Short mmCIF file of C-alpha atoms and ligand atoms in Angstrom, two decimals:
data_model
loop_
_atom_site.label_atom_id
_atom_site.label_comp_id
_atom_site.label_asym_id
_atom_site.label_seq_id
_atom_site.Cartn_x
_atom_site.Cartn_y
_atom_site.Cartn_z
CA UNK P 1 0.00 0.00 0.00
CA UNK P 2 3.05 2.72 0.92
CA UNK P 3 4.40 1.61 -2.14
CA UNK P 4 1.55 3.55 -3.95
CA UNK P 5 2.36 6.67 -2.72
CA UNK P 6 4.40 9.47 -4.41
CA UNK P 7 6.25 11.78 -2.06
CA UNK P 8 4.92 15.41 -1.15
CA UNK P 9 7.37 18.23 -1.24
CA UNK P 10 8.13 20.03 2.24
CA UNK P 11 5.83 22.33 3.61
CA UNK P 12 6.97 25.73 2.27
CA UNK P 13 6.85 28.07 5.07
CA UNK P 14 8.16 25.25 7.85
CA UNK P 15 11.23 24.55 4.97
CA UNK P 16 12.65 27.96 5.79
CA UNK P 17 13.41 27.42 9.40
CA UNK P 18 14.65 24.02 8.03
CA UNK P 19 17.26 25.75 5.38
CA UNK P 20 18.27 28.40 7.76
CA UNK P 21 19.20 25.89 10.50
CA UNK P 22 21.17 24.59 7.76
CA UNK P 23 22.97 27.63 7.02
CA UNK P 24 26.33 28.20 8.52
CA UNK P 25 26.61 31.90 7.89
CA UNK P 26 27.00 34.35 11.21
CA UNK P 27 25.31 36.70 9.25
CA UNK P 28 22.11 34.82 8.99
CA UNK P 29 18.51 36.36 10.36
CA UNK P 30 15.56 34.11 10.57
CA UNK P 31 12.40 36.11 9.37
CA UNK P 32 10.57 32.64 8.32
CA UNK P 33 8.31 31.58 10.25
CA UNK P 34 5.92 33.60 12.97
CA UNK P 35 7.86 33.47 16.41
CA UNK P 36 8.17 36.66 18.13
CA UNK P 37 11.97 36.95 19.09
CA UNK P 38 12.76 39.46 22.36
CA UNK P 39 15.81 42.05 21.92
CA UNK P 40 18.49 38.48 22.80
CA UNK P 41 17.48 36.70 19.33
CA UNK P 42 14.89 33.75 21.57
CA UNK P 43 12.11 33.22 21.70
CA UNK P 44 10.79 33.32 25.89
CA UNK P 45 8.85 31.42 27.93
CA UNK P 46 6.65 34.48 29.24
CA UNK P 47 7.26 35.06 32.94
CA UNK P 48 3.70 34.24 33.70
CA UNK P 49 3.71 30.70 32.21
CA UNK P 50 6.53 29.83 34.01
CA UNK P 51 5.43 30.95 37.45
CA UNK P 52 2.25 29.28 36.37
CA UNK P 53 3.74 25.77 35.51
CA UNK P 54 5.60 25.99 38.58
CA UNK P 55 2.54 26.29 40.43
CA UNK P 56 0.74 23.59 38.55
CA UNK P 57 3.51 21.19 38.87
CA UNK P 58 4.27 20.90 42.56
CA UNK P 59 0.21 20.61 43.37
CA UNK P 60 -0.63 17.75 39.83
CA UNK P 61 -1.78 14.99 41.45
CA UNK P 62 -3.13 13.10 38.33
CA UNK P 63 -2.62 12.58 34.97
CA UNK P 64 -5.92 11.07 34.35
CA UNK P 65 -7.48 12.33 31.30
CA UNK P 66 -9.50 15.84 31.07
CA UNK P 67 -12.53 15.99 29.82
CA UNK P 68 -13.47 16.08 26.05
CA UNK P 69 -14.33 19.48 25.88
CA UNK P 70 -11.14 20.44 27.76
CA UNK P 71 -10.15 22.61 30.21
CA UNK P 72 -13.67 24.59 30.89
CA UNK P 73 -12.53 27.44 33.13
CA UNK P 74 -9.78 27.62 30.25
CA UNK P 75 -12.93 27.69 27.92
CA UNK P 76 -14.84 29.95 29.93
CA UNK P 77 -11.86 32.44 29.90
CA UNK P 78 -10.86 32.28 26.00
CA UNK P 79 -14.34 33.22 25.63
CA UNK P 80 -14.01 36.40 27.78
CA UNK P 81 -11.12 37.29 26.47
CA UNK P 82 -11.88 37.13 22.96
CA UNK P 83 -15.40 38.69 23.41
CA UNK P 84 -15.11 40.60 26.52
CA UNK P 85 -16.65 40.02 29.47
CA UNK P 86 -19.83 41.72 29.09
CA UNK P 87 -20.97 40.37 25.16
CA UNK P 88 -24.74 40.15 24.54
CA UNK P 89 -23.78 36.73 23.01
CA UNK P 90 -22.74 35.06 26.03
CA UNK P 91 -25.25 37.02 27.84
CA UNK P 92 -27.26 34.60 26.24
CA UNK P 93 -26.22 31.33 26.18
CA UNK P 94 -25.04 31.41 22.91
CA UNK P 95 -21.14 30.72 23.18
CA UNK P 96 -19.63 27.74 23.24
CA UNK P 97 -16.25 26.53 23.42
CA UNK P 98 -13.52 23.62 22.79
CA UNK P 99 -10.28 23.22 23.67
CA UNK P 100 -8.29 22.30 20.74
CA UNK P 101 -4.84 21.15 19.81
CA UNK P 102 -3.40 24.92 18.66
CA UNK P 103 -5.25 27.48 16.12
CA UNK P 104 -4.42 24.89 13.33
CA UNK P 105 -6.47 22.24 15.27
CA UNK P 106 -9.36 24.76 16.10
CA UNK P 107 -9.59 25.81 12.30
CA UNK P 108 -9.51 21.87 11.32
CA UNK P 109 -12.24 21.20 13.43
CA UNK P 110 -14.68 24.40 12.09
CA UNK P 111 -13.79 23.05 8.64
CA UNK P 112 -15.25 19.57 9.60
CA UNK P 113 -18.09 21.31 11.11
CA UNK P 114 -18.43 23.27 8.45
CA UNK P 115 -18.70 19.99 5.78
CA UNK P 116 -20.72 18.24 8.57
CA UNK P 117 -23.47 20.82 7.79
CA UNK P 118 -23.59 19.47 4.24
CA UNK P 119 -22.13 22.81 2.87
CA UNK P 120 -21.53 22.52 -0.64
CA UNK P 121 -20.35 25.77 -1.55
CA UNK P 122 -16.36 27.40 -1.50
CA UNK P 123 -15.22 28.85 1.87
CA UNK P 124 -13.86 32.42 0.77
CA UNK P 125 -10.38 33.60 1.56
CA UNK P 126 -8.61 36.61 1.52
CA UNK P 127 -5.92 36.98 -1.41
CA UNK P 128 -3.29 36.35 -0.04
CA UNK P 129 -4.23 34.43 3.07
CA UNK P 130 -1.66 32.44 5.84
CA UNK P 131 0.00 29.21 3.56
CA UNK P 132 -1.61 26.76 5.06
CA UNK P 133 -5.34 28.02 5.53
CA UNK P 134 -6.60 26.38 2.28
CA UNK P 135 -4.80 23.13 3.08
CA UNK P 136 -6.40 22.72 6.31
CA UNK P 137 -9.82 23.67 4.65
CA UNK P 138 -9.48 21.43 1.32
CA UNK P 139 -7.77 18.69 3.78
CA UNK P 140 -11.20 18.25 5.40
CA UNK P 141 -12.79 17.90 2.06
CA UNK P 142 -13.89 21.75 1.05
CA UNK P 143 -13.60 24.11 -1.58
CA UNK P 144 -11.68 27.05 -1.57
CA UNK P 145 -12.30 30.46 -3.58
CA UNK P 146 -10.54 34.14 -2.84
CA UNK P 147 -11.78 37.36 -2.41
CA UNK P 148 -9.68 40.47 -3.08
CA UNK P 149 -7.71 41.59 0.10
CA UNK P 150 -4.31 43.69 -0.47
CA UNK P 151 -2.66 45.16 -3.46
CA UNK P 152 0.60 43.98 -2.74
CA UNK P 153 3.09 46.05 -4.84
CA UNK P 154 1.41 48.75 -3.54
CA UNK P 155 1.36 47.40 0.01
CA UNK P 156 -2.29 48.38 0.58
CA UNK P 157 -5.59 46.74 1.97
CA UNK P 158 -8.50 46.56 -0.85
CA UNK P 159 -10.92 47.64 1.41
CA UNK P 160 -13.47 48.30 -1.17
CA UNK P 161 -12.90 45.59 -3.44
CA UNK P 162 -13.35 43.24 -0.64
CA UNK P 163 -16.90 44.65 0.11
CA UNK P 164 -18.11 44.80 -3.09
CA UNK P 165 -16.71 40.89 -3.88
CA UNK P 166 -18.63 39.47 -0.31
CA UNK P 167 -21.79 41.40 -1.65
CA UNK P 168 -21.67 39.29 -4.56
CA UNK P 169 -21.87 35.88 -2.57
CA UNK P 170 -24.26 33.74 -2.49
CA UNK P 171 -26.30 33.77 1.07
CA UNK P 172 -24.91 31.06 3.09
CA UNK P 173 -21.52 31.60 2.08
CA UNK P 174 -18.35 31.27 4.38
CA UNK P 175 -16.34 33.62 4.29
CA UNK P 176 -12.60 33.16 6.21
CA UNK P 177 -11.75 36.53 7.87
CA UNK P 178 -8.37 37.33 10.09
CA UNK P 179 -9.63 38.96 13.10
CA UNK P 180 -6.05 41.08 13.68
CA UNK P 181 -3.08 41.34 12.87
CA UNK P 182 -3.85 40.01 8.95
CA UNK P 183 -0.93 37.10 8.01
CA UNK P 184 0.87 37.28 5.65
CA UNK P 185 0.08 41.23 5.25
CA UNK P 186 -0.14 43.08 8.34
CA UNK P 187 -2.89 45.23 6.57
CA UNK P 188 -6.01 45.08 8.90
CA UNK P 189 -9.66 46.44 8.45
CA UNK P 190 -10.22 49.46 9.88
CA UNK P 191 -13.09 49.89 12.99
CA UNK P 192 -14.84 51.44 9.71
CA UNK P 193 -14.42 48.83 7.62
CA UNK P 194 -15.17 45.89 9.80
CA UNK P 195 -18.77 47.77 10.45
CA UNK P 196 -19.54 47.46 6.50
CA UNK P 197 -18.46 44.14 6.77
CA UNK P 198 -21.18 43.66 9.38
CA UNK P 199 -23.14 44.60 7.75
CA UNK P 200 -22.41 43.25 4.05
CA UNK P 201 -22.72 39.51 6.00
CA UNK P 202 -25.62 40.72 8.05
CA UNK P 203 -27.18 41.40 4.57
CA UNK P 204 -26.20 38.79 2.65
CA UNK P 205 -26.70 36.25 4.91
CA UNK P 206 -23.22 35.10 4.94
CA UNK P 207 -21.32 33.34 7.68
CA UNK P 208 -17.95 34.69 9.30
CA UNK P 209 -15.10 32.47 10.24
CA UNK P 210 -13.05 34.32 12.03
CA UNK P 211 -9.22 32.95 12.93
CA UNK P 212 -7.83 35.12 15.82
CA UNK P 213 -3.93 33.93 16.15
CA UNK P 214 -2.92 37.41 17.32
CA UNK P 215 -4.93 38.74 19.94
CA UNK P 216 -2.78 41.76 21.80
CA UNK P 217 -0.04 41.92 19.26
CA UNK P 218 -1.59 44.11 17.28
CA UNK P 219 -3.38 47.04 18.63
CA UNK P 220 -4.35 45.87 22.38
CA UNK P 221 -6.35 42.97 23.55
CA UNK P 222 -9.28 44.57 23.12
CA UNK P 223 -8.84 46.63 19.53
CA UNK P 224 -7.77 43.16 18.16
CA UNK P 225 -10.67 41.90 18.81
CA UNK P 226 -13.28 44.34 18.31
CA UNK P 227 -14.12 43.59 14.81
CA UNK P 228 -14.66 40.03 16.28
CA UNK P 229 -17.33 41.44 18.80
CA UNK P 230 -18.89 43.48 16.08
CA UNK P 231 -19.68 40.27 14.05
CA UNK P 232 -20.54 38.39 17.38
CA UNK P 233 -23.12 41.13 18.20
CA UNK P 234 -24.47 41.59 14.68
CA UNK P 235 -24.73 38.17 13.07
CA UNK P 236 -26.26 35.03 13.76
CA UNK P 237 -23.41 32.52 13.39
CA UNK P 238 -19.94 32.90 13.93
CA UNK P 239 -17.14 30.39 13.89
CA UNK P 240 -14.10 31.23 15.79
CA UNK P 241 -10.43 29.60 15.84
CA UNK P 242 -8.70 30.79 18.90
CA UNK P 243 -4.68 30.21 19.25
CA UNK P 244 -2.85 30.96 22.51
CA UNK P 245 0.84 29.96 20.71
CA UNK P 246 1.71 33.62 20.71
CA UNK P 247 -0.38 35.58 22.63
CA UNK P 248 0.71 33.31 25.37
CA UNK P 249 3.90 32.38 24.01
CA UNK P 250 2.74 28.86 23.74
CA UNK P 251 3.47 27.59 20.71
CA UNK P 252 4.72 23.64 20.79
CA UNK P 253 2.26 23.16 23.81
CA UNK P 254 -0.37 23.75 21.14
CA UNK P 255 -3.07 25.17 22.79
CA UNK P 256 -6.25 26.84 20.89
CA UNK P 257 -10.03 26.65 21.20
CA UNK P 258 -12.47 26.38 18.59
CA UNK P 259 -15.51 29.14 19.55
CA UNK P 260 -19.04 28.49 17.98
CA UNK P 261 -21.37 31.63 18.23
CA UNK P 262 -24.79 30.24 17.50
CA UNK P 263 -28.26 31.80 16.83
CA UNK P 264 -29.46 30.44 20.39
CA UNK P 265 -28.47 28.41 23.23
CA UNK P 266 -30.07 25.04 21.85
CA UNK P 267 -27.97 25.37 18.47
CA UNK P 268 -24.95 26.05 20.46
CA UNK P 269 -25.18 23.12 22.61
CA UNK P 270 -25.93 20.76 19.11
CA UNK P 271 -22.60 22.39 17.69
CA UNK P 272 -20.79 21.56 20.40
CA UNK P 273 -21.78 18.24 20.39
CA UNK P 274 -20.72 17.53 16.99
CA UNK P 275 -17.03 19.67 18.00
CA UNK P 276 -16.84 16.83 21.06
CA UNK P 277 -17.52 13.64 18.90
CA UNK P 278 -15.26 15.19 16.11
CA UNK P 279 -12.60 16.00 18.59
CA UNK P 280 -13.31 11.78 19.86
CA UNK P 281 -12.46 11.14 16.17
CA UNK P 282 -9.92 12.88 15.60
CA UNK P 283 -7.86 12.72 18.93
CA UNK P 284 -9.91 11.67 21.58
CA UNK P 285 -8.72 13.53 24.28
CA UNK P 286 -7.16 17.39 24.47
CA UNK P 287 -3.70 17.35 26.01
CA UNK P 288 -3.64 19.30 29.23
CA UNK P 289 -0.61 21.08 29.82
CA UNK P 290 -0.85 24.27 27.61
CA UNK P 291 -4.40 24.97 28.76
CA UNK P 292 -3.85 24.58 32.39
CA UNK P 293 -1.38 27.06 32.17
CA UNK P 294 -3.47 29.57 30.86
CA UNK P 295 -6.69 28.64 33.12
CA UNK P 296 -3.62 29.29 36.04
CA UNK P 297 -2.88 32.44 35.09
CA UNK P 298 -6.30 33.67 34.08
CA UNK P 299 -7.09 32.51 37.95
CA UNK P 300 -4.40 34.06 39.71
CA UNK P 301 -4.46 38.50 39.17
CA UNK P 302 -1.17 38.44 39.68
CA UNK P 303 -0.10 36.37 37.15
CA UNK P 304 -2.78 37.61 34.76
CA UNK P 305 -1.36 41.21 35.20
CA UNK P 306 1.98 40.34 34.62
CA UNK P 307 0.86 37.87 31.51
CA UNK P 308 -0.95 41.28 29.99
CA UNK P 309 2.28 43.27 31.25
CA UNK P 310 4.70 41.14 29.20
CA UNK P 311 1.96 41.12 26.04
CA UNK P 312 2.09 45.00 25.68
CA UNK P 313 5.44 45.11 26.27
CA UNK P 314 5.81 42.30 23.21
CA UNK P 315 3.56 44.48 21.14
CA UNK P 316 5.55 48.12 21.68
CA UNK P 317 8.56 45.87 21.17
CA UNK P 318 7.18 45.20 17.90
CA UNK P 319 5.88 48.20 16.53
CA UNK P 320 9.30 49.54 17.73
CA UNK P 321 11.13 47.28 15.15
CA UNK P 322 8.39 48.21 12.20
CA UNK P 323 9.33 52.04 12.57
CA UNK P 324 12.80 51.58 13.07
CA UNK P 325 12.97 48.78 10.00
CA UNK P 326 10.70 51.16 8.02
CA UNK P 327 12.85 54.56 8.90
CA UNK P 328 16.21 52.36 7.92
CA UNK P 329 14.54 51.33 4.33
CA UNK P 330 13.60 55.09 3.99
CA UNK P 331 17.13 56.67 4.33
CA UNK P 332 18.63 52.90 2.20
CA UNK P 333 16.21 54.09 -1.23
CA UNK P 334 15.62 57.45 -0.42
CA UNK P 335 12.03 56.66 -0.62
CA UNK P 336 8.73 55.88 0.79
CA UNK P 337 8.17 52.45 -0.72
CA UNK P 338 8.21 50.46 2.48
CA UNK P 339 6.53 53.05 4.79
CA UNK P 340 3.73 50.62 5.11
CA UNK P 341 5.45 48.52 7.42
CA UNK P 342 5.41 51.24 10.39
CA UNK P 343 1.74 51.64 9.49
CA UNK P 344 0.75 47.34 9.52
CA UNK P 345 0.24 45.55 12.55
CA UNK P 346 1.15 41.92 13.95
CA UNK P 347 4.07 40.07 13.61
CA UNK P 348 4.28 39.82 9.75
CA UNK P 349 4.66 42.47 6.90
CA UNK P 350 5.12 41.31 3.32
CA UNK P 351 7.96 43.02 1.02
CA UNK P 352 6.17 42.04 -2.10
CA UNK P 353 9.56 41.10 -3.86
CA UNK P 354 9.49 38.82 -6.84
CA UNK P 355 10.39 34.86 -5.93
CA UNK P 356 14.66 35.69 -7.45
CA UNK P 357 14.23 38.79 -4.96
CA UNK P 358 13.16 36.29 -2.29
CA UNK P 359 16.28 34.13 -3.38
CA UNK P 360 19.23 36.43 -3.54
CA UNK P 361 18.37 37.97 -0.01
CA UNK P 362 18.69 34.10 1.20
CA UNK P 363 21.13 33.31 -0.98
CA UNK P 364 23.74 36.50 -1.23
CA UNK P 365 22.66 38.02 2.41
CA UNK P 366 21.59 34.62 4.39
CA UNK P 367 17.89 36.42 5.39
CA UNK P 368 15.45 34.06 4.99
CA UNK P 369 11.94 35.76 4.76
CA UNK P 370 8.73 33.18 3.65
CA UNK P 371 8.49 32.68 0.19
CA UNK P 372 5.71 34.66 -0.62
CA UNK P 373 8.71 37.72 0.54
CA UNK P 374 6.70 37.59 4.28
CA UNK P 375 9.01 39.12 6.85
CA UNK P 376 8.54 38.17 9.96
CA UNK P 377 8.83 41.83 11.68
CA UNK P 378 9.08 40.20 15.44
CA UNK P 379 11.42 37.42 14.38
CA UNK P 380 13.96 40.87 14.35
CA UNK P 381 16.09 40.44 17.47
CA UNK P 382 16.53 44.61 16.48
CA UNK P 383 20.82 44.42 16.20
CA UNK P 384 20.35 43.38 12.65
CA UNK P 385 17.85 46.04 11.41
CA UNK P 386 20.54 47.96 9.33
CA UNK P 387 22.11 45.30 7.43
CA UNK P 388 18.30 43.56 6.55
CA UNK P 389 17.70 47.46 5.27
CA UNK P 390 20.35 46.82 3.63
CA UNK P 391 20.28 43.83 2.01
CA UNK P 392 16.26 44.46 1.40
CA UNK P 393 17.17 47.57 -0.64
CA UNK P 394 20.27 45.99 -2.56
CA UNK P 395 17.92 43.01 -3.77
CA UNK P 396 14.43 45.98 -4.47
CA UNK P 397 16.98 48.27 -6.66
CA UNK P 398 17.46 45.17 -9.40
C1 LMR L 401 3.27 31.40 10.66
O1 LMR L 401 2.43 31.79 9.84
O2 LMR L 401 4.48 31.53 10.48
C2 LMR L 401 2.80 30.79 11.95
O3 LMR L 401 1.42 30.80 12.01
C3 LMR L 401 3.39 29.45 12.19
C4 LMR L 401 2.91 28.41 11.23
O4 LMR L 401 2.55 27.34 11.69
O5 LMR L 401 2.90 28.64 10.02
#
């Protein structure tokens, strides 16, 4: 049977760390994939998680299993943070929520969901949308279709042409929306734009599926998420992927939660038993560890302070390294071209470079960005800003 199958290539985006591990150069600057870096060049366990796990681990007195929905004050507090404490949604019983194994799991498990409802139409996504987005949707057996998002050599969001493309869909339609912090772009909706997209969905009877990777990295907890809330408030149906690999520096514990706002509480509680027998299916059982340490510190004020503390620090961090990157392009070309950068938000920016472009910086300067020319902004430890200026503007003048 093995014997039948022909080898896949490498996933593109995780093939970047892989070639610049493999790279001897002392020059070399990882800008692949999305890992915030702090002013050292790692990547930290935030101080909250740790005084978290060390509270965790000298009280653990099983490792039994949890249950299948997961942690539930975990739940209960992904919820609140995502929608704020007060939303008319959970107000009325119309919330609920999974653990799952990291964003990518959460956004697996909507797709099933999504199929399970016998959809037959395309789930829209932006153009250009994260790599692996329409993998994980065609993987669980859907079709994909793209609606106009960013003009890329002009490093703009296509506001308008985004509206006027969702008013053309069919009611019913999916429609895949970033909530902040837009990857690969960095170009989000503004508070005016996410209110026509209210109510453009609200209208057309469409159905937002919202992935929110990013929450606090952006603009603030809450202005990443307020487009989120809008939707919540204004539509019927909502499907949410939550991740908490960077907003709690989590990443390989991979720990998410899939969110399904429903029209009432009795179609909430259906949708969330299909999410636990597809979870059964899939995994059986969500691992523990990440999620406990998030329920810890979202229990402890303390902790939670200092968890929200270290966040906005992260976030100044990075729109620190977006001016400075932006002001060192300016004086390289004497230009304007990559002032967008200081103006995105998130972890990502992309240089819209041609694919040789993309090459010679790896090749001739050993600065690996994604290969759609994604540069990971917080992947900058911040010593190496003038010689990426450089090395962007040598490889942009040819
Ligand atoms: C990224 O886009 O770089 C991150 O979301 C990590 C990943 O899994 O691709």
């Amino acid at each position: 049977m093995l014997q039948t199958l022909k080898p896949v290539p490498p996933d593109a985006l995780l093939a970047v760390t892989e070639a610049f591990r493999a790279d001897p150069s002392r020059d070399r600057v990882d800008l692949g994939v999305g890992v915030y870096r702090d002013a050292t060049g790692i990547t930290p366990v935030p101080r909250a998680v740790r005084a978290a796990e060390q509270k965790m681990l000298s009280r653990q007195a099983t490792k039994a299993y949890v249950g299948q929905g997961g942690n539930r004050p975990f739940a209960a507090f992904m919820e609140k943070l995502a929608l704020g404490a007060n939303h008319p949604a959970l107000r009325d019983g119309r919330v609920v929520t999974l653990q799952s194994v990291g964003g990518t799991g959460a956004l697996r498990l909507v797709a099933e969901l999504i199929r399970l409802s016998g959809y037959t139409g395309a789930v829209q996504v932006s153009n250009p949308t994260w790599a692996n987005h329409v993998p994980v949707l065609q993987g669980a057996g859907l079709a994909t279709a793209a609606y106009p998002y960013y003009d890329i050599p002009a490093g703009r969001l296509l506001a308008g042409r985004m509206l006027e493309a969702l008013s053309a869909c069919e009611p019913g339609t999916v429609v895949l929306l970033h909530g902040s912090c837009h990857n690969p772009t960095g170009a989000d909706p503004e508070p005016g734009h996410w209110a026509e997209l209210a109510e453009v969905m609200a209208r057309r009877q469409l159905v937002p599926f919202v992935d929110l990777a990013y929450q606090g990295l952006g603009r603030g907890l809450d202005a990443d998420a307020a487009g989120l809330r809008l939707l919540c408030e204004r539509l019927p149906e909502v499907l949410v992927a939550l991740s908490c690999s960077k907003t709690f520096g989590l990443y390989r514990e991979r720990v998410g939660a899939v969110m399904c706002v429903a029209e009432n509480a009795a179609a909430a509680a259906t949708s969330m038993s299909h999410l636990q027998a597809l979870a059964r299916r899939n995994y059986s059982m969500p691992p523990d560890h990440g999620a406990a340490i998030v329920a810890e510190i979202a229990s402890d004020p303390a902790l939670h302070a200092d968890w929200q503390q270290e966040l906005d620090d992260m976030r100044d961090r990075v729109n620190g390294l977006r001016k400075s990157l932006a002001g060192a392009l300016r004086s390289e070309l004497d230009s304007g071209r990559f002032d967008f950068i200081e103006q995105q938000a998130g972890m990502f920016s992309m240089l819209g470079l041609p694919k040789d472009a993309v090459e010679r910086l790896r090749n001739e300067h050993h600065i690996y960005t994604a290969p759609d020319s994604r540069l990971n902004v917080a992947g900058l430890s911040g010593k190496e800003i003038a010689a990426v200026a450089r090395a962007i503007a040598a490889v942009s003048r040819t």
